[in-house]
PDB file of C-alpha atoms in Angstrom:
ATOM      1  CA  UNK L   1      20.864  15.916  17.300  1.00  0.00           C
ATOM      2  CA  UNK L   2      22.700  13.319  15.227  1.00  0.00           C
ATOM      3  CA  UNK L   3      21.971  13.172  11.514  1.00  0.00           C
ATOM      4  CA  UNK L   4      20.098   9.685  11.675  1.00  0.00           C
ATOM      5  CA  UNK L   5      18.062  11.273  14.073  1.00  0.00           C
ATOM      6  CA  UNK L   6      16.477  14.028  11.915  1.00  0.00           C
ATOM      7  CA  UNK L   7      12.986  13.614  11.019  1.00  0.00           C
ATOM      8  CA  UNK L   8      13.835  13.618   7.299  1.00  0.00           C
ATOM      9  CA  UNK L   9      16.898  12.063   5.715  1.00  0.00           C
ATOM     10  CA  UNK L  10      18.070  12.115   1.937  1.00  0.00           C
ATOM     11  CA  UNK L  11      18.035   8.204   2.203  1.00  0.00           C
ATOM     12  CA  UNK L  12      14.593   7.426   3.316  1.00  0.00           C
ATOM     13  CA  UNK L  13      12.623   7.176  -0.155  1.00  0.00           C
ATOM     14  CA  UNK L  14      15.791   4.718  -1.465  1.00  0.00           C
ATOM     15  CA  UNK L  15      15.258   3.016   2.140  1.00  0.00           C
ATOM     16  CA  UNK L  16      11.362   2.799   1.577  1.00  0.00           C
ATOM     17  CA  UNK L  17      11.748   1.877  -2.540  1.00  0.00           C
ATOM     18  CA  UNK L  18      14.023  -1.274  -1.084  1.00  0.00           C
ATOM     19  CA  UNK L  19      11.239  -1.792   1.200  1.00  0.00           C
ATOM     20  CA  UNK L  20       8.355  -1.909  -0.969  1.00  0.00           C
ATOM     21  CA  UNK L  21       9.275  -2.747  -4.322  1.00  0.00           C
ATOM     22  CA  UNK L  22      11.946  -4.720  -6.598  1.00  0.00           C
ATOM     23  CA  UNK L  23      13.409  -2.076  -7.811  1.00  0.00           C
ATOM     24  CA  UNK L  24      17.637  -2.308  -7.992  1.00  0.00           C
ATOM     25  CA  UNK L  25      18.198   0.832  -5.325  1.00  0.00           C
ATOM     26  CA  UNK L  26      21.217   1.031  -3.801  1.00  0.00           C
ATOM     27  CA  UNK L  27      20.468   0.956  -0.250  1.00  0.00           C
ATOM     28  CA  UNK L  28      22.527   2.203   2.961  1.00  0.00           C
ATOM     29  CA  UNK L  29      21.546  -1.242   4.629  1.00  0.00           C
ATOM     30  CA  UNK L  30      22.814   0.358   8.065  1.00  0.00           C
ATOM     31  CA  UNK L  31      21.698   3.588   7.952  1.00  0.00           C
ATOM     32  CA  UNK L  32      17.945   2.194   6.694  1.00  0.00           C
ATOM     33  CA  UNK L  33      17.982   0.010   9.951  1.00  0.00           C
ATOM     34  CA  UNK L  34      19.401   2.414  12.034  1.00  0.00           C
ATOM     35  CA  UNK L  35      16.304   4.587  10.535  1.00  0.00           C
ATOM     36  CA  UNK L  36      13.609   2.416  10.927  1.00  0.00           C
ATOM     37  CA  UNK L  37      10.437   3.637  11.044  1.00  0.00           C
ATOM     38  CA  UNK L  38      11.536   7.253  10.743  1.00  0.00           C
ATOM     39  CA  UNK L  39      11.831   6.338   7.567  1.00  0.00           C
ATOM     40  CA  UNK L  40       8.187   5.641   6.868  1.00  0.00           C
ATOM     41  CA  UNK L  41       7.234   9.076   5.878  1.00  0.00           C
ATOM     42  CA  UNK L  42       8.484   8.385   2.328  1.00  0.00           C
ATOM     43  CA  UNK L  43       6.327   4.989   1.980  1.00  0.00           C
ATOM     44  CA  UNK L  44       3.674   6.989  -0.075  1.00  0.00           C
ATOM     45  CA  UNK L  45       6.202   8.499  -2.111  1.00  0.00           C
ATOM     46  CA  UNK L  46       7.453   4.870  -3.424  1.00  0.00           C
ATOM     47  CA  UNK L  47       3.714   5.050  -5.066  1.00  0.00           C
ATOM     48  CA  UNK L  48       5.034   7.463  -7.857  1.00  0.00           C
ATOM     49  CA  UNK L  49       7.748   5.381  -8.867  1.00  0.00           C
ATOM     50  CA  UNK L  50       5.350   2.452  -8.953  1.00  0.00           C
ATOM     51  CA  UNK L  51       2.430   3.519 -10.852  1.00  0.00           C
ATOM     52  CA  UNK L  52       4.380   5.880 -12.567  1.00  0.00           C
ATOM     53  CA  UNK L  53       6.411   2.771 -14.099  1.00  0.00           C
ATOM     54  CA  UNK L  54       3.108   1.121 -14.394  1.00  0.00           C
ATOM     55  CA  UNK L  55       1.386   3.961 -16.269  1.00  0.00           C
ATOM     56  CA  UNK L  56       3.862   4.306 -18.689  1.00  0.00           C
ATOM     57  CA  UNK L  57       3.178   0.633 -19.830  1.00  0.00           C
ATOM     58  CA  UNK L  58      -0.543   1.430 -20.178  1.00  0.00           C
ATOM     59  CA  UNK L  59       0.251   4.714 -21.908  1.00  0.00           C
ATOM     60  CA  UNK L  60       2.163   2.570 -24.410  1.00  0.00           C
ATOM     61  CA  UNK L  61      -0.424   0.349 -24.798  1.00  0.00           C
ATOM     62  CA  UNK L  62      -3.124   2.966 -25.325  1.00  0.00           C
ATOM     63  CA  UNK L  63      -0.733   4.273 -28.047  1.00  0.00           C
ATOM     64  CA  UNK L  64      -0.879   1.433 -29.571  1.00  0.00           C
ATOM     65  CA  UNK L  65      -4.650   1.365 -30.115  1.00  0.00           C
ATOM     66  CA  UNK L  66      -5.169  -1.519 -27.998  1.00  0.00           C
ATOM     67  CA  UNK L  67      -8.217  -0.966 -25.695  1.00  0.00           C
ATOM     68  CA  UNK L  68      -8.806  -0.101 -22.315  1.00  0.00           C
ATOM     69  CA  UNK L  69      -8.941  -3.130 -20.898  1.00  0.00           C
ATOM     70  CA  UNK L  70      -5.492  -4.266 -21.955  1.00  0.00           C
ATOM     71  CA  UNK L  71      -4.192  -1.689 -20.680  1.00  0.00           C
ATOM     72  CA  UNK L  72      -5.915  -1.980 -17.096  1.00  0.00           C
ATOM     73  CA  UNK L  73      -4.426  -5.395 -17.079  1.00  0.00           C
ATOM     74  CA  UNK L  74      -0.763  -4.362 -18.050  1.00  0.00           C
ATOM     75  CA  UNK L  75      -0.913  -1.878 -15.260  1.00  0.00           C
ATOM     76  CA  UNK L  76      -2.193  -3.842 -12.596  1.00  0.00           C
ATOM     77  CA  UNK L  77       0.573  -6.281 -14.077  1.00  0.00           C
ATOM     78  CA  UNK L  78       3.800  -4.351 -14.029  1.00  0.00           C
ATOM     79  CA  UNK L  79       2.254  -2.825 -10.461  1.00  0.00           C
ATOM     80  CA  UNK L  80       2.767  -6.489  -9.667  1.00  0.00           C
ATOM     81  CA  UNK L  81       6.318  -7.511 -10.881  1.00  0.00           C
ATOM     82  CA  UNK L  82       7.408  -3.565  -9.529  1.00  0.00           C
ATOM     83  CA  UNK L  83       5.921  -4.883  -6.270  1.00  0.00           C
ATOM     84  CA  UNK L  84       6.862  -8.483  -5.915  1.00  0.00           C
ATOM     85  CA  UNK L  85       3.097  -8.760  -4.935  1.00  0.00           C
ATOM     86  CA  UNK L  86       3.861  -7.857  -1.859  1.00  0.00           C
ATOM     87  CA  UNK L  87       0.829  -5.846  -1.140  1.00  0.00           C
ATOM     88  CA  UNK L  88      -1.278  -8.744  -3.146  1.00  0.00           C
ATOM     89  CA  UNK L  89       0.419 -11.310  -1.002  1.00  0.00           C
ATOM     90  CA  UNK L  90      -0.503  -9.562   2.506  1.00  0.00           C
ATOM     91  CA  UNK L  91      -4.055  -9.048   1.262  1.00  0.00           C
ATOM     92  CA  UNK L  92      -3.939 -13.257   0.529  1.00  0.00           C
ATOM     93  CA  UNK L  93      -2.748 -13.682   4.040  1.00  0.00           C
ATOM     94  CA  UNK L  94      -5.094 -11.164   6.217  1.00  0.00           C
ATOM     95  CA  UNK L  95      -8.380 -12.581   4.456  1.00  0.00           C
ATOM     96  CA  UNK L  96      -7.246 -16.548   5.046  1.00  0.00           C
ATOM     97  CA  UNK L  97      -6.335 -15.400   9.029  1.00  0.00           C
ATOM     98  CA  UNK L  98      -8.678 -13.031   9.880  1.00  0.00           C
ATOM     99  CA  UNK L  99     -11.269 -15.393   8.927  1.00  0.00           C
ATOM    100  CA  UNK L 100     -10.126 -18.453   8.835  1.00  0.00           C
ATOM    101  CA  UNK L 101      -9.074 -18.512  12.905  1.00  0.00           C
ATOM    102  CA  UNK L 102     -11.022 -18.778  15.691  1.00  0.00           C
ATOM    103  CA  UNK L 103      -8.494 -17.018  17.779  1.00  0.00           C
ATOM    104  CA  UNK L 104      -5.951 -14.813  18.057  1.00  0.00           C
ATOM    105  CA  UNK L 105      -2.669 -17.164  17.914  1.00  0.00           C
ATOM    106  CA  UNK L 106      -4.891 -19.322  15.416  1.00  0.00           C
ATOM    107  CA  UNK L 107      -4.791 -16.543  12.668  1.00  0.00           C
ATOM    108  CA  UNK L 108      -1.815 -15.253  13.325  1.00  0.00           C
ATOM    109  CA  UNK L 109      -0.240 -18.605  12.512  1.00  0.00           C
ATOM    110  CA  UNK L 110      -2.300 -18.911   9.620  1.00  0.00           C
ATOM    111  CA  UNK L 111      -1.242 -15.362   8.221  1.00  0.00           C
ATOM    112  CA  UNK L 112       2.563 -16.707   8.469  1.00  0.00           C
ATOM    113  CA  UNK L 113       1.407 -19.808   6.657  1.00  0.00           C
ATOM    114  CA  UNK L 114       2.461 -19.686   2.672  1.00  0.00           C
ATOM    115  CA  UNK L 115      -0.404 -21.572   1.792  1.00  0.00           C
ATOM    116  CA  UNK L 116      -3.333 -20.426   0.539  1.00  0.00           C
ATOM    117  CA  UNK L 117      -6.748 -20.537   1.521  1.00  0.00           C
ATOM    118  CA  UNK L 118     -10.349 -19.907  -0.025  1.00  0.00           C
ATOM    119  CA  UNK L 119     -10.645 -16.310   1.395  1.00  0.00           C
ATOM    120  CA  UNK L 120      -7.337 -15.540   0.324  1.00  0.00           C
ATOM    121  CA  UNK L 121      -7.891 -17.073  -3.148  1.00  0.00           C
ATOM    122  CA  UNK L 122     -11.141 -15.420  -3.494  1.00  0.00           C
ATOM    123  CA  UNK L 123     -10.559 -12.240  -1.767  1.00  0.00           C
ATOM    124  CA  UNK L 124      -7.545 -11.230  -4.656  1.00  0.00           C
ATOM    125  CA  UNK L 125      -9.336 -12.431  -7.334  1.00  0.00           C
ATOM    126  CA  UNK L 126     -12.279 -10.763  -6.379  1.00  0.00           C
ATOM    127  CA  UNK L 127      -9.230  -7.533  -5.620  1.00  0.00           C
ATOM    128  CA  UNK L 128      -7.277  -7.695  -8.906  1.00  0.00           C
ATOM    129  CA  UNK L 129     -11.005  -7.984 -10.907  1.00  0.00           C
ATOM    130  CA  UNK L 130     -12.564  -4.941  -9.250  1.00  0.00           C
ATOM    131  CA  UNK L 131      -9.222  -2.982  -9.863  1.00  0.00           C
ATOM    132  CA  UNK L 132      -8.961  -4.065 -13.492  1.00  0.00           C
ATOM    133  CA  UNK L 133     -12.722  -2.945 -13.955  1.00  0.00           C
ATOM    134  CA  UNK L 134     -12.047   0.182 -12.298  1.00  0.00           C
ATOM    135  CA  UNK L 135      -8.507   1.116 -13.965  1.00  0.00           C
ATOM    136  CA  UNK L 136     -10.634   0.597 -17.230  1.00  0.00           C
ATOM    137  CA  UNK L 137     -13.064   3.519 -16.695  1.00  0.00           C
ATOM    138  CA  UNK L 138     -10.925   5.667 -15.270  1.00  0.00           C
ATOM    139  CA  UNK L 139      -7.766   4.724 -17.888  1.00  0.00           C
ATOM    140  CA  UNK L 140      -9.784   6.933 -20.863  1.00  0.00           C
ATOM    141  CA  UNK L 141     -10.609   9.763 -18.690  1.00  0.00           C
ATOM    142  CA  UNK L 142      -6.831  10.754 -16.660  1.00  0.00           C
ATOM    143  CA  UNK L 143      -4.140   8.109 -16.672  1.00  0.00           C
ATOM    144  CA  UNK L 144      -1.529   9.835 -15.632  1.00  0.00           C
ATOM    145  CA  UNK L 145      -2.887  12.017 -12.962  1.00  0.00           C
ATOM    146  CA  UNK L 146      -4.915   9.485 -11.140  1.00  0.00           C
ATOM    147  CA  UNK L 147      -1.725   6.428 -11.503  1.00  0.00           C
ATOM    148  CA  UNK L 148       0.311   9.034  -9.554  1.00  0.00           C
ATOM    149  CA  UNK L 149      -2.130   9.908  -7.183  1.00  0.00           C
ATOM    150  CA  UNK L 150      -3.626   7.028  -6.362  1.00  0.00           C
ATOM    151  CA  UNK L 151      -0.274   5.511  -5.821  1.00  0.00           C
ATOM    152  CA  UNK L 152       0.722   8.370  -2.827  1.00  0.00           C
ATOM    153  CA  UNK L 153      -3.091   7.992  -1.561  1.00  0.00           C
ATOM    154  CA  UNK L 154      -3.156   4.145  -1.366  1.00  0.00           C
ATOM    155  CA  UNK L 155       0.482   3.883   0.439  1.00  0.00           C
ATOM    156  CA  UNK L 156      -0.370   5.949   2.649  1.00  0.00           C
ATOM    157  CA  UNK L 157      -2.794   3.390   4.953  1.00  0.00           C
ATOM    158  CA  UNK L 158       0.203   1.960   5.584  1.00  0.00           C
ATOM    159  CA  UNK L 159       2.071   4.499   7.975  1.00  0.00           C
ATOM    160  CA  UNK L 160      -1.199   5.092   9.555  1.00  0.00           C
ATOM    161  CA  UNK L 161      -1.556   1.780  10.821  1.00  0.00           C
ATOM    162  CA  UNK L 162       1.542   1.154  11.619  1.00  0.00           C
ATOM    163  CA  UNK L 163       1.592   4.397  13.566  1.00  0.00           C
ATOM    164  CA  UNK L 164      -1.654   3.761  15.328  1.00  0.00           C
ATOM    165  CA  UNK L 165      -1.345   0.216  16.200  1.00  0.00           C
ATOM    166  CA  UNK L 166       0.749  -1.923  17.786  1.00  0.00           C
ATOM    167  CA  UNK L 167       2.613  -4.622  16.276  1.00  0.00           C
ATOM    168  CA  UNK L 168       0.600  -8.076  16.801  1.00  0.00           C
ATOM    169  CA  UNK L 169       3.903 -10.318  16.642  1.00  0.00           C
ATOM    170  CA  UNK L 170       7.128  -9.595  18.801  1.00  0.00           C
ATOM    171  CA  UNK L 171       9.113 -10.963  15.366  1.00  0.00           C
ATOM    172  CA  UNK L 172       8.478 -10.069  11.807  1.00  0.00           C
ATOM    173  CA  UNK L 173       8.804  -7.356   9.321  1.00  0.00           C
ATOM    174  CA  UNK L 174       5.983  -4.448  11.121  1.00  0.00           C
ATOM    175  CA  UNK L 175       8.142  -5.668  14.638  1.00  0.00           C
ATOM    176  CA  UNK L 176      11.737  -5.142  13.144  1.00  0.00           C
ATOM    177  CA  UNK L 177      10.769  -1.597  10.977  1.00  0.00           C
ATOM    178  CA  UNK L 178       8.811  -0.308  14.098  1.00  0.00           C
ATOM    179  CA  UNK L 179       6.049   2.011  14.883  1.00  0.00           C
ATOM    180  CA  UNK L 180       6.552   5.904  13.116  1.00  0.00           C
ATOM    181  CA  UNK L 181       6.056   8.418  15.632  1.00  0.00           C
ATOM    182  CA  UNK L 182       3.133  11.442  15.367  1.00  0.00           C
ATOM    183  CA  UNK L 183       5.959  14.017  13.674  1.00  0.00           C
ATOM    184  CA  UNK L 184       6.320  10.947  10.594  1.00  0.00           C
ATOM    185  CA  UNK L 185       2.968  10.595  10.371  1.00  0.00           C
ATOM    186  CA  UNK L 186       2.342  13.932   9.840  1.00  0.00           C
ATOM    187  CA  UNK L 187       5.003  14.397   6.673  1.00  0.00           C
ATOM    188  CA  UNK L 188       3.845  11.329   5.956  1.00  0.00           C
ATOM    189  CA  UNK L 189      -0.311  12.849   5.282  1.00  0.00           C
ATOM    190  CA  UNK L 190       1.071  16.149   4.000  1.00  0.00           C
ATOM    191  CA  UNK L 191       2.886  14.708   1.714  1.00  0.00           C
ATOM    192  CA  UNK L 192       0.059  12.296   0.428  1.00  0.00           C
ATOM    193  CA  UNK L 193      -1.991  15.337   0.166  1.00  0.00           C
ATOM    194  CA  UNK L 194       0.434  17.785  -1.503  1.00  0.00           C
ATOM    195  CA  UNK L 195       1.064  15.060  -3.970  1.00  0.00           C
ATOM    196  CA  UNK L 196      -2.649  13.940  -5.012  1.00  0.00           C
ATOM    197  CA  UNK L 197      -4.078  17.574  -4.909  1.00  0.00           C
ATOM    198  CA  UNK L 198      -1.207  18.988  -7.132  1.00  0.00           C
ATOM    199  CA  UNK L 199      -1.760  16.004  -9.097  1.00  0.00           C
ATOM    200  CA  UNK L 200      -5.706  15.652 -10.006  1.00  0.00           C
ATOM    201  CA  UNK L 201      -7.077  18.587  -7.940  1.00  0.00           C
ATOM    202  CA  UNK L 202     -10.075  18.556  -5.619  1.00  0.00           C
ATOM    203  CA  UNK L 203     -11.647  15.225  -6.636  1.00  0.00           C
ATOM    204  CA  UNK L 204      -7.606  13.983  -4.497  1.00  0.00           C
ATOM    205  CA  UNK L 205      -9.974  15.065  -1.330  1.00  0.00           C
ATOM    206  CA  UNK L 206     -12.663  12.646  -1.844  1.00  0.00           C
ATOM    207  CA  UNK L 207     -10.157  10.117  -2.446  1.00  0.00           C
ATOM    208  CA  UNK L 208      -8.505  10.638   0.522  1.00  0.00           C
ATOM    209  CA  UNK L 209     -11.640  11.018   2.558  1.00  0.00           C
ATOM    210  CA  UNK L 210     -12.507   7.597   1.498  1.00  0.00           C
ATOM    211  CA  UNK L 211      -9.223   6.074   1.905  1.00  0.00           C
ATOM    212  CA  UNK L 212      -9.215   7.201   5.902  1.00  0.00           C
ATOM    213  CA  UNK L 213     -12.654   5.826   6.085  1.00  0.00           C
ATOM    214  CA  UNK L 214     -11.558   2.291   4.983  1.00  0.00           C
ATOM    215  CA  UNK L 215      -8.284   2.385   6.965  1.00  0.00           C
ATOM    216  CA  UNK L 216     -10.097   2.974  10.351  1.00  0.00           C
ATOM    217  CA  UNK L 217     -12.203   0.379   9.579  1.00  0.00           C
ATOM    218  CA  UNK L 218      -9.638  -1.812   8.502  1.00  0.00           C
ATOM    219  CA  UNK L 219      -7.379  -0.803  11.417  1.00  0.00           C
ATOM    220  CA  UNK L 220     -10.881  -1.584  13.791  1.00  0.00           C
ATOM    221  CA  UNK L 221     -10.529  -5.156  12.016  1.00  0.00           C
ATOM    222  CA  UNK L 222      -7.084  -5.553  12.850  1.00  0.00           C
ATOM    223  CA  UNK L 223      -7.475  -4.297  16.401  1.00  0.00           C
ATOM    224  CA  UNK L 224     -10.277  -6.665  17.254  1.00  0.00           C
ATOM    225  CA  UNK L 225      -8.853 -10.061  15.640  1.00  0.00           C
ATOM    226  CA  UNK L 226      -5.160 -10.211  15.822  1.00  0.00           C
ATOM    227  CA  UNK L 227      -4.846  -7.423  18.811  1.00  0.00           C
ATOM    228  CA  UNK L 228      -2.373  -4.970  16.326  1.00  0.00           C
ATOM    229  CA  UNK L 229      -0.760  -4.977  13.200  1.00  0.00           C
ATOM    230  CA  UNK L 230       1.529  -6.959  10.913  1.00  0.00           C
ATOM    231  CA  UNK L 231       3.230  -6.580   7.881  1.00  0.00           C
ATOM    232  CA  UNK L 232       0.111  -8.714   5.821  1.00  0.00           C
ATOM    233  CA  UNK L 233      -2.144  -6.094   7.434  1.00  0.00           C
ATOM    234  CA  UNK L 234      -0.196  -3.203   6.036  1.00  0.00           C
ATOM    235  CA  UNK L 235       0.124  -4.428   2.400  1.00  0.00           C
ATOM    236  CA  UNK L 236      -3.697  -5.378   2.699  1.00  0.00           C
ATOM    237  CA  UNK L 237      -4.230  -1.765   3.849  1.00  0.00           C
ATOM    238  CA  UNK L 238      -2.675  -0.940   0.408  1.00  0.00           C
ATOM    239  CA  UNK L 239      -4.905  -2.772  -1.745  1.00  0.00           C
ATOM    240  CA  UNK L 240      -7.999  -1.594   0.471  1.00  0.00           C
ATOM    241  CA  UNK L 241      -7.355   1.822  -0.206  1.00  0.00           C
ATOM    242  CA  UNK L 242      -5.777   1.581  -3.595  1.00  0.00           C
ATOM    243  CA  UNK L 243      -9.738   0.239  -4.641  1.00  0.00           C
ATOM    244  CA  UNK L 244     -11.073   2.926  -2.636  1.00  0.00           C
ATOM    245  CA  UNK L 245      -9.706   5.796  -4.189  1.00  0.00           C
ATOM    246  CA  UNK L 246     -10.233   4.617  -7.669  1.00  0.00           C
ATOM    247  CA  UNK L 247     -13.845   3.668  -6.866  1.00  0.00           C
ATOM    248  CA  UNK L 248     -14.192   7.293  -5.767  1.00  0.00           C
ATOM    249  CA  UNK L 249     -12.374   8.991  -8.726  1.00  0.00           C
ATOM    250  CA  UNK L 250     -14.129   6.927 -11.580  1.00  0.00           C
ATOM    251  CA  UNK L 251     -17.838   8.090  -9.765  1.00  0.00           C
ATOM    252  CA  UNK L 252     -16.330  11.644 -10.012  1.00  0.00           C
ATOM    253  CA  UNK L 253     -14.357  11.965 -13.072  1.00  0.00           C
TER     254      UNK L 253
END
């Protein structure tokens, strides 16, 4: 078996972190490609480096005596620039196609559209308000813990679906990565759960019970309007889960 060929590689997470966030990784450009979605077992992983980044700027924050609330919004804020929005940006796009088509071509073309439409506007909004109210309550209670396993648990959506269904475009970013096979998937969900057990413990099983719940229905969504995936779906699978988790956690903690 070649070496690209192995289910893990030392230069899948620097692969994934060029995928997924704006981080200055030096990538093997060729060896990512030649990768594809092999490499999709360290997507959750990238979710460390994120909210880590992001929970060090709320830590500071808290430090400084500033309240809860300004620290919610930092985090969600560097999560942001350490994202490019990507993940905000697919949600945008789903919500305006999904719902704004009457057919399948219909919302696929308006899911490529850049512009912006009232589901999309009000669907983050409503998104980034719900998360900011629920990074406040649980902010107080286990920063660091929940940032790092949320991150894992909410990234995690995104292998799934792009495992279980098929891509809804013959062009675009979910086309050109690919689908993972079963044997990524699988690193792929034990490393989520290794992570966000070792991390915050048995309340991580909730979380992750609640995050597969929203993904198949998600995925059911997906299936039903648009026939598959795409790479809007996936980042919308992100925020879905990243408010599911948290909504579980601060009920729990």
């Amino acid at each position: 078996m070649r070496h690209d060929d192995a289910l893990l590689h030392p230069q899948d997470l620097p692969a994934a972190l060029g995928l997924l966030t704006r981080l200055p990784v030096r990538v093997d450009t060729a060896r990512a490609v030649a990768r594809g979605a092999r490499a999709a077992w360290a997507w959750p992983l990238t979710g460390i480096c994120v909210n880590g980044i992001a929970a060090g700027v709320a830590g500071v924050i808290l430090w400084l005596g500033l309240p809860p609330g300004v620290a919610a919004l930092c985090l969600i804020a560097t999560q942001i620039a350490v994202t490019g929005a990507m993940h905000e940006d697919g949600l945008a796009d789903s919500l305006d196609g999904l719902w704004g088509g009457w057919d399948r071509d219909r919302r696929l073309a308006i899911m490529k559209d850049s512009s912006l439409g009232v589901y999309g506007v009000l669907g983050l909004g409503l998104s980034v308000l719900l998360r900011w109210q629920l990074w406040v309550l649980v902010l107080p209670l286990a920063l660091w813990p929940v940032a790092l396993a949320v991150g894992v648990i909410a990234r995690w959506p995104m292998v799934a679906l792009s495992h279980a269904l098929p891509p809804a475009r013959d062009k675009g970013l979910a086309h050109a990565v690919g689908r993972p096979g079963a044997a990524t998937l699988a690193v792929a969900t034990g490393v989520t759960a290794v992570v966000a057990v070792l991390t915050l413990g048995l309340p991580a099983v909730a979380a992750l019970g609640a995050v597969l719940a929203v993904t198949f229905l998600w995925g059911l969504i997906a299936r039903t309007k648009i026939g598959g995936q795409t790479g809007d779906i996936l980042g919308a699978a992100q925020q879905f889960a990243e408010i599911a988790a948290l909504v579980t956690l601060s009920a729990m903690l």
